[in-house]
Amino acid sequence: MSGIYIHIPFCRQACHYCNFHFSVSHKNLDGYPDALIREAEMQKDFFHQNKATGIETLYLGGGTPSLLNNSDIDRILQKINRIFNIREGAEITMEANPDDLSLNGLRELKSIGINRLSIGIQSFHRGDLAYMNRIHSPDQALNSILNSRKAGFENIGIDLIYGTPGLSDQLWKENLKRVLEFDIPHVSAYALTVEPKTPLEYMIRKGTALPVDEEQSARQFDLMLQVLQQHDYLHYEISNFARPGCFSRHNMLYWTGASYLGLGPSAHSHLPGKRSWNVSNTTTYIRSVNDGIIPQETELLSEIQQFDEYVMTSLRTMWGCNLNYIKEKWSELSGENLELQAEKHIRNEMLIKKEGHLILTDRGKLFADGIASDLFRTD
Ligand code: SF4
């Protein structure tokens, strides 16, 4: 499996919690599609070995991809297809904000080949949206789902955020109820985190925004597990739930160590044993690409880094960490050491061992990062 990520670094308004690379200034917007296409042409040999089979997933993320004109999106897709050979039946996802999704616009997106939408709903409640400084209203959130369905999109994912100070458990349950009412096939749900250098961090420090309560986040995570699992959603990754067969094929690339190419400023790429990332500055990116240079840094991954990365990502999935795979890919000894390290977490009911896999329990999911780093190799 291999895929391509395309970063669109523009937004209409800055959400207070966001630390992605984006800009609310659109001065670079006009020249951006051409710069992306230029980078794609320069990267045409990225997947040497995968050329014969082609690309299975394409993901337009951001920022706000739905801020581009549909004609620009069409032009980008056509070029990418010509350069990289997108496979028949590939998953082609676009992230979109509810305020951008008119019925006509959605029909166009469908006709140019987008077959999966990831809608940044975050919440259906006005106060919650205001706390996060989201630009859309609750009505726009609802209409974006209705319009997507009317336009013929079946493969829809929505993003939700819990743990915001105004979100009582009752309001969170109502958000989850919307998921069930609309029978949304895929949900990505994140606990609100206060990232350094974001407006939210500044406002909390100055006392103009309420702080985040970790107990509330943990409680709402539990609530979400109960509600969604009771309604046949698979909790297939810590922050992701899906109806059977509706996993995000693109995100699976990230969690299985597959190869992917990232285009655009701040985008990351991965090949076995190697990762690279583009500069997180759109003006520098465009200038450099126009001069024929991809502004990126590359890191070769050591055996230990690859092991740790596998443990971290696999543990976050419902399939867990495959001990036989570890023994085959690294060594018998690394697998045995890992099993030894895992014992205390199994005793504490944070992990279970099932059919040769280490899998987080529901309780363990709350401490996933800490457990994974405890299992990292120390040699
Ligand atoms: S729309 Fe998305 S990328 Fe843009 S500021 Fe909000 S969360 Fe960040």
mmCIF file of C-alpha atoms and ligand atoms in Angstrom:
data_model
loop_
_atom_site.group_PDB
_atom_site.id
_atom_site.type_symbol
_atom_site.label_atom_id
_atom_site.label_comp_id
_atom_site.label_asym_id
_atom_site.label_seq_id
_atom_site.Cartn_x
_atom_site.Cartn_y
_atom_site.Cartn_z
ATOM 1 C CA MET A 1 0.000 0.000 0.000
ATOM 2 C CA SER A 2 1.186 3.525 -0.682
ATOM 3 C CA GLY A 3 -0.445 6.922 -0.741
ATOM 4 C CA ILE A 4 -0.055 10.635 -1.187
ATOM 5 C CA TYR A 5 -0.895 13.424 1.235
ATOM 6 C CA ILE A 6 -1.412 16.950 -0.096
ATOM 7 C CA HIS A 7 -1.338 19.793 2.388
ATOM 8 C CA ILE A 8 -3.462 22.898 1.760
ATOM 9 C CA PRO A 9 -2.160 25.465 4.275
ATOM 10 C CA PHE A 10 -4.933 28.079 4.242
ATOM 11 C CA CYS A 11 -7.865 28.666 6.592
ATOM 12 C CA ARG A 12 -10.573 31.303 6.833
ATOM 13 C CA GLN A 13 -10.208 31.704 10.583
ATOM 14 C CA ALA A 14 -7.744 30.439 13.171
ATOM 15 C CA CYS A 15 -9.237 27.880 15.560
ATOM 16 C CA HIS A 16 -7.802 28.668 18.967
ATOM 17 C CA TYR A 17 -6.456 25.199 19.720
ATOM 18 C CA CYS A 18 -4.819 24.545 16.344
ATOM 19 C CA ASN A 19 -1.081 24.015 15.897
ATOM 20 C CA PHE A 20 -1.107 22.750 12.312
ATOM 21 C CA HIS A 21 0.692 24.690 9.610
ATOM 22 C CA PHE A 22 -1.849 27.106 8.121
ATOM 23 C CA SER A 23 -2.327 30.770 7.382
ATOM 24 C CA VAL A 24 -5.428 32.973 7.356
ATOM 25 C CA SER A 25 -3.645 35.251 4.887
ATOM 26 C CA HIS A 26 -4.453 34.057 1.382
ATOM 27 C CA LYS A 27 -1.757 36.016 -0.401
ATOM 28 C CA ASN A 28 -0.089 32.782 -1.565
ATOM 29 C CA LEU A 29 -3.295 31.036 -2.558
ATOM 30 C CA ASP A 30 -3.155 31.871 -6.291
ATOM 31 C CA GLY A 31 0.337 30.518 -6.834
ATOM 32 C CA TYR A 32 -0.126 27.507 -4.598
ATOM 33 C CA PRO A 33 -1.671 24.863 -6.911
ATOM 34 C CA ASP A 34 1.144 25.375 -9.451
ATOM 35 C CA ALA A 35 3.782 25.042 -6.721
ATOM 36 C CA LEU A 36 2.197 21.796 -5.547
ATOM 37 C CA ILE A 37 2.157 20.430 -9.066
ATOM 38 C CA ARG A 38 5.787 21.439 -9.505
ATOM 39 C CA GLU A 39 6.748 19.575 -6.328
ATOM 40 C CA ALA A 40 4.796 16.516 -7.500
ATOM 41 C CA GLU A 41 6.737 16.557 -10.782
ATOM 42 C CA MET A 42 10.023 16.782 -8.874
ATOM 43 C CA GLN A 43 8.960 13.848 -6.708
ATOM 44 C CA LYS A 44 7.870 11.655 -9.624
ATOM 45 C CA ASP A 45 10.404 8.929 -8.736
ATOM 46 C CA PHE A 46 9.558 8.843 -5.031
ATOM 47 C CA PHE A 47 7.841 5.461 -5.219
ATOM 48 C CA HIS A 48 10.177 3.663 -7.653
ATOM 49 C CA GLN A 49 9.216 0.241 -6.464
ATOM 50 C CA ASN A 50 5.485 0.984 -6.282
ATOM 51 C CA LYS A 51 5.093 2.368 -9.771
ATOM 52 C CA ALA A 52 3.721 -0.860 -11.188
ATOM 53 C CA THR A 53 0.949 -1.178 -8.607
ATOM 54 C CA GLY A 54 0.116 2.509 -8.243
ATOM 55 C CA ILE A 55 -1.179 4.725 -5.480
ATOM 56 C CA GLU A 56 -4.062 3.467 -3.378
ATOM 57 C CA THR A 57 -4.936 6.532 -1.323
ATOM 58 C CA LEU A 58 -4.820 10.256 -1.893
ATOM 59 C CA TYR A 59 -5.623 12.637 0.937
ATOM 60 C CA LEU A 60 -6.147 16.391 0.707
ATOM 61 C CA GLY A 61 -5.688 17.740 4.216
ATOM 62 C CA GLY A 62 -4.913 21.023 5.860
ATOM 63 C CA GLY A 63 -5.467 23.726 6.685
ATOM 64 C CA THR A 64 -8.716 23.781 4.775
ATOM 65 C CA PRO A 65 -8.672 22.053 1.374
ATOM 66 C CA SER A 66 -12.318 23.028 0.805
ATOM 67 C CA LEU A 67 -11.110 26.612 0.565
ATOM 68 C CA LEU A 68 -9.610 25.894 -2.873
ATOM 69 C CA ASN A 69 -11.735 26.280 -6.014
ATOM 70 C CA ASN A 70 -13.056 22.972 -7.249
ATOM 71 C CA SER A 71 -11.402 23.666 -10.609
ATOM 72 C CA ASP A 72 -8.002 23.914 -8.860
ATOM 73 C CA ILE A 73 -8.674 20.688 -6.980
ATOM 74 C CA ASP A 74 -9.584 19.029 -10.273
ATOM 75 C CA ARG A 75 -6.379 20.305 -11.913
ATOM 76 C CA ILE A 76 -4.243 19.041 -8.984
ATOM 77 C CA LEU A 77 -5.901 15.611 -9.037
ATOM 78 C CA GLN A 78 -5.495 15.231 -12.773
ATOM 79 C CA LYS A 79 -1.803 16.117 -12.630
ATOM 80 C CA ILE A 80 -1.144 13.844 -9.675
ATOM 81 C CA ASN A 81 -2.897 11.041 -11.481
ATOM 82 C CA ARG A 82 -0.771 11.558 -14.566
ATOM 83 C CA ILE A 83 2.473 11.640 -12.560
ATOM 84 C CA PHE A 84 1.867 8.829 -10.075
ATOM 85 C CA ASN A 85 -0.683 6.444 -11.522
ATOM 86 C CA ILE A 86 -3.564 6.486 -9.051
ATOM 87 C CA ARG A 87 -5.104 3.025 -8.908
ATOM 88 C CA GLU A 88 -8.634 2.250 -9.979
ATOM 89 C CA GLY A 89 -10.753 2.234 -6.800
ATOM 90 C CA ALA A 90 -8.284 4.382 -4.841
ATOM 91 C CA GLU A 91 -9.601 6.174 -1.763
ATOM 92 C CA ILE A 92 -9.549 9.913 -2.507
ATOM 93 C CA THR A 93 -10.340 11.908 0.621
ATOM 94 C CA MET A 94 -10.788 15.610 1.076
ATOM 95 C CA GLU A 95 -10.958 17.361 4.429
ATOM 96 C CA ALA A 96 -13.633 20.040 4.402
ATOM 97 C CA ASN A 97 -15.136 22.551 6.777
ATOM 98 C CA PRO A 98 -18.932 22.605 7.127
ATOM 99 C CA ASP A 99 -19.248 26.232 5.988
ATOM 100 C CA ASP A 100 -17.733 25.347 2.589
ATOM 101 C CA LEU A 101 -20.041 22.479 1.696
ATOM 102 C CA SER A 102 -22.844 23.670 -0.590
ATOM 103 C CA LEU A 103 -24.824 21.032 -2.426
ATOM 104 C CA ASN A 104 -23.597 22.172 -5.861
ATOM 105 C CA GLY A 105 -19.991 22.327 -4.712
ATOM 106 C CA LEU A 106 -20.251 18.830 -3.277
ATOM 107 C CA ARG A 107 -21.714 17.470 -6.515
ATOM 108 C CA GLU A 108 -18.755 18.930 -8.381
ATOM 109 C CA LEU A 109 -16.304 17.374 -5.932
ATOM 110 C CA LYS A 110 -17.962 14.017 -6.460
ATOM 111 C CA SER A 111 -17.772 14.378 -10.228
ATOM 112 C CA ILE A 112 -14.028 15.185 -10.181
ATOM 113 C CA GLY A 113 -13.221 12.039 -8.244
ATOM 114 C CA ILE A 114 -13.343 12.840 -4.517
ATOM 115 C CA ASN A 115 -14.944 9.727 -2.992
ATOM 116 C CA ARG A 116 -14.475 10.306 0.739
ATOM 117 C CA LEU A 117 -15.095 13.375 2.880
ATOM 118 C CA SER A 118 -13.605 14.134 6.251
ATOM 119 C CA ILE A 119 -15.692 16.970 7.694
ATOM 120 C CA GLY A 120 -14.338 19.135 10.512
ATOM 121 C CA ILE A 121 -17.511 19.292 12.587
ATOM 122 C CA GLN A 122 -15.839 19.213 16.053
ATOM 123 C CA SER A 123 -19.152 19.902 17.836
ATOM 124 C CA PHE A 124 -22.834 20.490 17.149
ATOM 125 C CA HIS A 125 -23.086 23.020 20.019
ATOM 126 C CA ARG A 126 -22.781 26.772 19.562
ATOM 127 C CA GLY A 127 -20.948 27.515 22.848
ATOM 128 C CA ASP A 128 -18.432 24.790 22.169
ATOM 129 C CA LEU A 129 -17.769 26.024 18.634
ATOM 130 C CA ALA A 130 -17.328 29.558 19.991
ATOM 131 C CA TYR A 131 -14.824 28.386 22.651
ATOM 132 C CA MET A 132 -12.767 26.740 19.887
ATOM 133 C CA ASN A 133 -13.229 29.746 17.561
ATOM 134 C CA ARG A 134 -14.620 27.525 14.826
ATOM 135 C CA ILE A 135 -16.095 29.531 11.978
ATOM 136 C CA HIS A 136 -19.193 27.390 11.340
ATOM 137 C CA SER A 137 -22.563 27.229 13.096
ATOM 138 C CA PRO A 138 -24.404 24.140 14.406
ATOM 139 C CA ASP A 139 -26.822 24.395 11.463
ATOM 140 C CA GLN A 140 -23.964 24.426 8.987
ATOM 141 C CA ALA A 141 -22.567 21.336 10.699
ATOM 142 C CA LEU A 142 -25.855 19.479 10.238
ATOM 143 C CA ASN A 143 -26.389 20.734 6.683
ATOM 144 C CA SER A 144 -22.901 19.735 5.610
ATOM 145 C CA ILE A 145 -23.737 16.117 6.443
ATOM 146 C CA LEU A 146 -27.164 16.271 4.786
ATOM 147 C CA ASN A 147 -25.729 17.903 1.651
ATOM 148 C CA SER A 148 -22.896 15.384 1.449
ATOM 149 C CA ARG A 149 -25.402 12.557 1.481
ATOM 150 C CA LYS A 150 -27.608 14.303 -1.093
ATOM 151 C CA ALA A 151 -24.599 14.741 -3.343
ATOM 152 C CA GLY A 152 -24.013 10.993 -3.181
ATOM 153 C CA PHE A 153 -21.161 10.723 -0.669
ATOM 154 C CA GLU A 154 -21.448 7.547 1.374
ATOM 155 C CA ASN A 155 -17.913 7.376 2.689
ATOM 156 C CA ILE A 156 -18.064 10.229 5.209
ATOM 157 C CA GLY A 157 -15.987 10.797 8.298
ATOM 158 C CA ILE A 158 -16.486 13.551 10.831
ATOM 159 C CA ASP A 159 -14.079 14.967 13.400
ATOM 160 C CA LEU A 160 -15.233 15.659 16.937
ATOM 161 C CA ILE A 161 -13.479 17.214 19.930
ATOM 162 C CA TYR A 162 -14.312 16.411 23.543
ATOM 163 C CA GLY A 163 -13.048 17.769 26.844
ATOM 164 C CA THR A 164 -13.794 21.423 26.036
ATOM 165 C CA PRO A 165 -14.731 23.314 29.227
ATOM 166 C CA GLY A 166 -18.338 24.051 28.203
ATOM 167 C CA LEU A 167 -19.054 20.515 27.070
ATOM 168 C CA SER A 168 -21.007 18.759 29.801
ATOM 169 C CA ASP A 169 -21.325 14.975 29.598
ATOM 170 C CA GLN A 170 -24.918 15.517 28.489
ATOM 171 C CA LEU A 171 -23.843 17.764 25.596
ATOM 172 C CA TRP A 172 -21.155 15.258 24.611
ATOM 173 C CA LYS A 173 -23.778 12.502 24.565
ATOM 174 C CA GLU A 174 -25.863 14.686 22.242
ATOM 175 C CA ASN A 175 -22.895 15.002 19.854
ATOM 176 C CA LEU A 176 -22.512 11.231 19.882
ATOM 177 C CA LYS A 177 -26.250 10.863 19.321
ATOM 178 C CA ARG A 178 -25.884 12.907 16.123
ATOM 179 C CA VAL A 179 -23.286 10.407 14.912
ATOM 180 C CA LEU A 180 -25.799 7.611 15.410
ATOM 181 C CA GLU A 181 -28.766 9.529 13.962
ATOM 182 C CA PHE A 182 -26.837 10.285 10.778
ATOM 183 C CA ASP A 183 -25.257 6.840 10.762
ATOM 184 C CA ILE A 184 -21.833 8.368 10.079
ATOM 185 C CA PRO A 185 -19.506 5.564 8.978
ATOM 186 C CA HIS A 186 -16.288 7.057 10.411
ATOM 187 C CA VAL A 187 -15.564 9.241 13.430
ATOM 188 C CA SER A 188 -12.243 10.739 14.493
ATOM 189 C CA ALA A 189 -12.506 12.066 18.028
ATOM 190 C CA TYR A 190 -9.784 13.939 19.859
ATOM 191 C CA ALA A 191 -9.446 15.178 23.401
ATOM 192 C CA LEU A 192 -8.863 18.927 23.374
ATOM 193 C CA THR A 193 -5.189 19.481 24.078
ATOM 194 C CA VAL A 194 -3.594 22.806 24.838
ATOM 195 C CA GLU A 195 -0.613 23.030 22.512
ATOM 196 C CA PRO A 196 2.260 25.439 23.124
ATOM 197 C CA LYS A 197 2.125 28.782 21.292
ATOM 198 C CA THR A 198 -1.547 28.488 20.361
ATOM 199 C CA PRO A 199 -4.064 31.258 21.129
ATOM 200 C CA LEU A 200 -5.758 28.826 23.512
ATOM 201 C CA GLU A 201 -2.605 28.385 25.563
ATOM 202 C CA TYR A 202 -2.191 32.170 25.719
ATOM 203 C CA MET A 203 -5.820 32.752 26.702
ATOM 204 C CA ILE A 204 -5.742 30.117 29.433
ATOM 205 C CA ARG A 205 -2.509 31.613 30.780
ATOM 206 C CA LYS A 206 -4.091 35.087 30.834
ATOM 207 C CA GLY A 207 -7.272 33.756 32.431
ATOM 208 C CA THR A 208 -9.541 34.696 29.496
ATOM 209 C CA ALA A 209 -10.400 31.082 28.618
ATOM 210 C CA LEU A 210 -11.279 28.257 30.955
ATOM 211 C CA PRO A 211 -8.611 25.550 31.312
ATOM 212 C CA VAL A 212 -9.071 21.945 30.194
ATOM 213 C CA ASP A 213 -9.982 19.369 32.826
ATOM 214 C CA GLU A 214 -8.228 16.056 32.226
ATOM 215 C CA GLU A 215 -10.706 14.094 34.321
ATOM 216 C CA GLN A 216 -13.526 15.370 32.149
ATOM 217 C CA SER A 217 -11.627 14.315 29.010
ATOM 218 C CA ALA A 218 -11.020 10.823 30.417
ATOM 219 C CA ARG A 219 -14.692 10.492 31.409
ATOM 220 C CA GLN A 220 -15.874 11.623 27.993
ATOM 221 C CA PHE A 221 -13.459 9.218 26.292
ATOM 222 C CA ASP A 222 -15.034 6.375 28.297
ATOM 223 C CA LEU A 223 -18.510 7.566 27.444
ATOM 224 C CA MET A 224 -17.640 7.610 23.768
ATOM 225 C CA LEU A 225 -16.248 4.053 23.925
ATOM 226 C CA GLN A 226 -19.454 2.824 25.535
ATOM 227 C CA VAL A 227 -21.838 4.580 23.159
ATOM 228 C CA LEU A 228 -20.033 3.885 19.895
ATOM 229 C CA GLN A 229 -19.037 0.311 20.670
ATOM 230 C CA GLN A 230 -22.616 -0.461 21.730
ATOM 231 C CA HIS A 231 -23.664 0.676 18.269
ATOM 232 C CA ASP A 232 -21.229 -1.544 16.372
ATOM 233 C CA TYR A 233 -18.486 0.940 15.740
ATOM 234 C CA LEU A 234 -15.019 -0.586 15.807
ATOM 235 C CA HIS A 235 -12.555 1.351 17.893
ATOM 236 C CA TYR A 236 -9.789 0.593 15.421
ATOM 237 C CA GLU A 237 -7.341 3.279 16.517
ATOM 238 C CA ILE A 238 -7.174 5.335 19.722
ATOM 239 C CA SER A 239 -8.786 8.374 18.081
ATOM 240 C CA ASN A 240 -10.766 6.600 15.363
ATOM 241 C CA PHE A 241 -13.973 4.621 15.145
ATOM 242 C CA ALA A 242 -15.525 3.094 12.053
ATOM 243 C CA ARG A 243 -18.267 0.847 10.889
ATOM 244 C CA PRO A 244 -16.796 -2.468 9.723
ATOM 245 C CA GLY A 245 -15.172 -1.934 6.334
ATOM 246 C CA CYS A 246 -15.149 1.874 6.641
ATOM 247 C CA PHE A 247 -11.630 2.386 8.006
ATOM 248 C CA SER A 248 -9.658 5.300 6.635
ATOM 249 C CA ARG A 249 -7.365 3.477 4.221
ATOM 250 C CA HIS A 250 -5.091 6.504 4.106
ATOM 251 C CA ASN A 251 -4.625 6.739 7.852
ATOM 252 C CA MET A 252 -3.903 3.011 7.907
ATOM 253 C CA LEU A 253 -0.755 3.818 5.899
ATOM 254 C CA TYR A 254 0.526 5.882 8.816
ATOM 255 C CA TRP A 255 -0.218 3.167 11.352
ATOM 256 C CA THR A 256 1.282 0.287 9.394
ATOM 257 C CA GLY A 257 4.623 1.816 8.417
ATOM 258 C CA ALA A 258 3.674 1.976 4.717
ATOM 259 C CA SER A 259 5.177 4.378 2.186
ATOM 260 C CA TYR A 260 3.617 7.757 1.624
ATOM 261 C CA LEU A 261 4.587 10.980 -0.046
ATOM 262 C CA GLY A 262 3.599 14.326 1.483
ATOM 263 C CA LEU A 263 3.336 17.346 -0.806
ATOM 264 C CA GLY A 264 3.142 20.950 0.388
ATOM 265 C CA PRO A 265 4.669 22.888 3.294
ATOM 266 C CA SER A 266 5.003 20.898 6.545
ATOM 267 C CA ALA A 267 3.992 17.653 4.796
ATOM 268 C CA HIS A 268 5.823 14.496 5.903
ATOM 269 C CA SER A 269 6.894 11.590 3.719
ATOM 270 C CA HIS A 270 7.934 8.073 4.613
ATOM 271 C CA LEU A 271 9.767 5.220 2.921
ATOM 272 C CA PRO A 272 11.055 2.142 4.744
ATOM 273 C CA GLY A 273 13.859 3.355 7.028
ATOM 274 C CA LYS A 274 13.581 6.992 6.001
ATOM 275 C CA ARG A 275 11.365 9.967 6.705
ATOM 276 C CA SER A 276 11.430 13.521 5.422
ATOM 277 C CA TRP A 277 9.471 16.686 5.988
ATOM 278 C CA ASN A 278 8.981 19.904 4.064
ATOM 279 C CA VAL A 279 9.599 23.366 5.473
ATOM 280 C CA SER A 280 6.648 24.742 7.478
ATOM 281 C CA ASN A 281 6.535 28.080 5.692
ATOM 282 C CA THR A 282 4.345 28.547 2.632
ATOM 283 C CA THR A 283 6.228 31.528 1.134
ATOM 284 C CA THR A 284 9.592 29.747 1.478
ATOM 285 C CA TYR A 285 8.047 26.568 0.094
ATOM 286 C CA ILE A 286 6.657 28.235 -3.044
ATOM 287 C CA ARG A 287 9.842 30.191 -3.685
ATOM 288 C CA SER A 288 12.052 27.151 -3.268
ATOM 289 C CA VAL A 289 9.911 24.823 -5.379
ATOM 290 C CA ASN A 290 9.771 27.468 -8.115
ATOM 291 C CA ASP A 291 13.598 27.509 -8.021
ATOM 292 C CA GLY A 292 13.595 23.743 -8.541
ATOM 293 C CA ILE A 293 14.510 22.748 -4.973
ATOM 294 C CA ILE A 294 12.267 20.809 -2.588
ATOM 295 C CA PRO A 295 12.758 22.515 0.783
ATOM 296 C CA GLN A 296 12.925 19.441 2.968
ATOM 297 C CA GLU A 297 14.937 17.667 5.605
ATOM 298 C CA THR A 298 15.493 13.929 5.727
ATOM 299 C CA GLU A 299 16.289 11.544 8.527
ATOM 300 C CA LEU A 300 17.427 7.938 8.195
ATOM 301 C CA LEU A 301 15.737 5.836 10.844
ATOM 302 C CA SER A 302 17.842 3.522 12.976
ATOM 303 C CA GLU A 303 16.698 -0.032 13.730
ATOM 304 C CA ILE A 304 15.738 1.130 17.217
ATOM 305 C CA GLN A 305 13.737 4.116 15.952
ATOM 306 C CA GLN A 306 11.860 1.838 13.547
ATOM 307 C CA PHE A 307 11.131 -0.623 16.344
ATOM 308 C CA ASP A 308 9.868 2.118 18.660
ATOM 309 C CA GLU A 309 7.751 3.612 15.918
ATOM 310 C CA TYR A 310 6.186 0.227 15.177
ATOM 311 C CA VAL A 311 5.409 -0.333 18.878
ATOM 312 C CA MET A 312 3.910 3.157 19.248
ATOM 313 C CA THR A 313 1.673 3.030 16.176
ATOM 314 C CA SER A 314 0.624 -0.627 16.293
ATOM 315 C CA LEU A 315 -0.311 -0.421 19.963
ATOM 316 C CA ARG A 316 -2.724 2.394 19.159
ATOM 317 C CA THR A 317 -4.678 0.096 16.828
ATOM 318 C CA MET A 318 -7.172 -2.614 17.710
ATOM 319 C CA TRP A 319 -4.860 -5.216 16.106
ATOM 320 C CA GLY A 320 -2.071 -4.361 18.544
ATOM 321 C CA CYS A 321 1.575 -5.163 18.404
ATOM 322 C CA ASN A 322 2.455 -8.398 16.572
ATOM 323 C CA LEU A 323 5.140 -10.267 18.516
ATOM 324 C CA ASN A 324 5.972 -12.675 15.690
ATOM 325 C CA TYR A 325 6.442 -9.792 13.292
ATOM 326 C CA ILE A 326 8.810 -8.167 15.783
ATOM 327 C CA LYS A 327 10.808 -11.363 16.170
ATOM 328 C CA GLU A 328 11.075 -11.803 12.398
ATOM 329 C CA LYS A 329 11.832 -8.180 11.520
ATOM 330 C CA TRP A 330 14.152 -7.320 14.411
ATOM 331 C CA SER A 331 15.233 -10.303 16.503
ATOM 332 C CA GLU A 332 13.982 -13.072 18.733
ATOM 333 C CA LEU A 333 15.560 -11.191 21.646
ATOM 334 C CA SER A 334 13.731 -7.889 20.961
ATOM 335 C CA GLY A 335 10.434 -9.788 20.968
ATOM 336 C CA GLU A 336 11.254 -11.571 24.220
ATOM 337 C CA ASN A 337 12.363 -8.345 25.902
ATOM 338 C CA LEU A 338 9.183 -6.666 24.797
ATOM 339 C CA GLU A 339 7.098 -9.475 26.295
ATOM 340 C CA LEU A 340 8.995 -9.120 29.566
ATOM 341 C CA GLN A 341 8.472 -5.349 29.613
ATOM 342 C CA ALA A 342 4.777 -5.846 28.872
ATOM 343 C CA GLU A 343 4.192 -8.169 31.830
ATOM 344 C CA LYS A 344 3.558 -5.459 34.413
ATOM 345 C CA HIS A 345 1.049 -3.759 32.114
ATOM 346 C CA ILE A 346 -0.712 -7.088 31.610
ATOM 347 C CA ARG A 347 -0.853 -7.557 35.394
ATOM 348 C CA ASN A 348 -2.283 -4.013 35.746
ATOM 349 C CA GLU A 349 -4.923 -4.844 33.130
ATOM 350 C CA MET A 350 -3.660 -2.194 30.735
ATOM 351 C CA LEU A 351 -2.643 -4.738 28.108
ATOM 352 C CA ILE A 352 -3.760 -8.185 27.084
ATOM 353 C CA LYS A 353 -1.857 -10.762 25.105
ATOM 354 C CA LYS A 354 -4.045 -12.409 22.509
ATOM 355 C CA GLU A 355 -2.985 -14.713 19.694
ATOM 356 C CA GLY A 356 0.565 -13.406 19.732
ATOM 357 C CA HIS A 357 -0.442 -9.740 19.859
ATOM 358 C CA LEU A 358 -0.188 -7.179 22.654
ATOM 359 C CA ILE A 359 -3.418 -5.174 22.698
ATOM 360 C CA LEU A 360 -4.471 -2.263 24.898
ATOM 361 C CA THR A 361 -7.493 -2.774 27.132
ATOM 362 C CA ASP A 362 -10.087 0.012 27.289
ATOM 363 C CA ARG A 363 -8.414 1.215 30.498
ATOM 364 C CA GLY A 364 -4.979 1.010 28.874
ATOM 365 C CA LYS A 365 -6.156 3.150 25.962
ATOM 366 C CA LEU A 366 -6.178 6.163 28.281
ATOM 367 C CA PHE A 367 -2.441 5.692 28.894
ATOM 368 C CA ALA A 368 -1.444 4.534 25.406
ATOM 369 C CA ASP A 369 1.503 6.874 24.905
ATOM 370 C CA GLY A 370 3.003 6.187 28.333
ATOM 371 C CA ILE A 371 2.660 2.411 27.934
ATOM 372 C CA ALA A 372 4.178 2.503 24.445
ATOM 373 C CA SER A 373 7.172 4.544 25.570
ATOM 374 C CA ASP A 374 7.684 2.118 28.443
ATOM 375 C CA LEU A 375 7.958 -0.647 25.836
ATOM 376 C CA PHE A 376 10.526 1.163 23.702
ATOM 377 C CA ARG A 377 13.904 -0.475 23.238
ATOM 378 C CA THR A 378 16.554 0.708 25.655
ATOM 379 C CA ASP A 379 19.669 -0.817 23.976
HETATM 380 S S1 SF4 B 1 -9.765 24.837 10.206
HETATM 381 FE FE1 SF4 B 1 -8.442 23.115 10.837
HETATM 382 S S2 SF4 B 1 -6.382 23.690 10.179
HETATM 383 FE FE2 SF4 B 1 -7.626 25.555 10.079
HETATM 384 S S3 SF4 B 1 -7.260 26.552 12.044
HETATM 385 FE FE3 SF4 B 1 -9.117 25.294 12.280
HETATM 386 S S4 SF4 B 1 -8.363 23.297 13.061
HETATM 387 FE FE4 SF4 B 1 -6.584 24.429 12.248
#
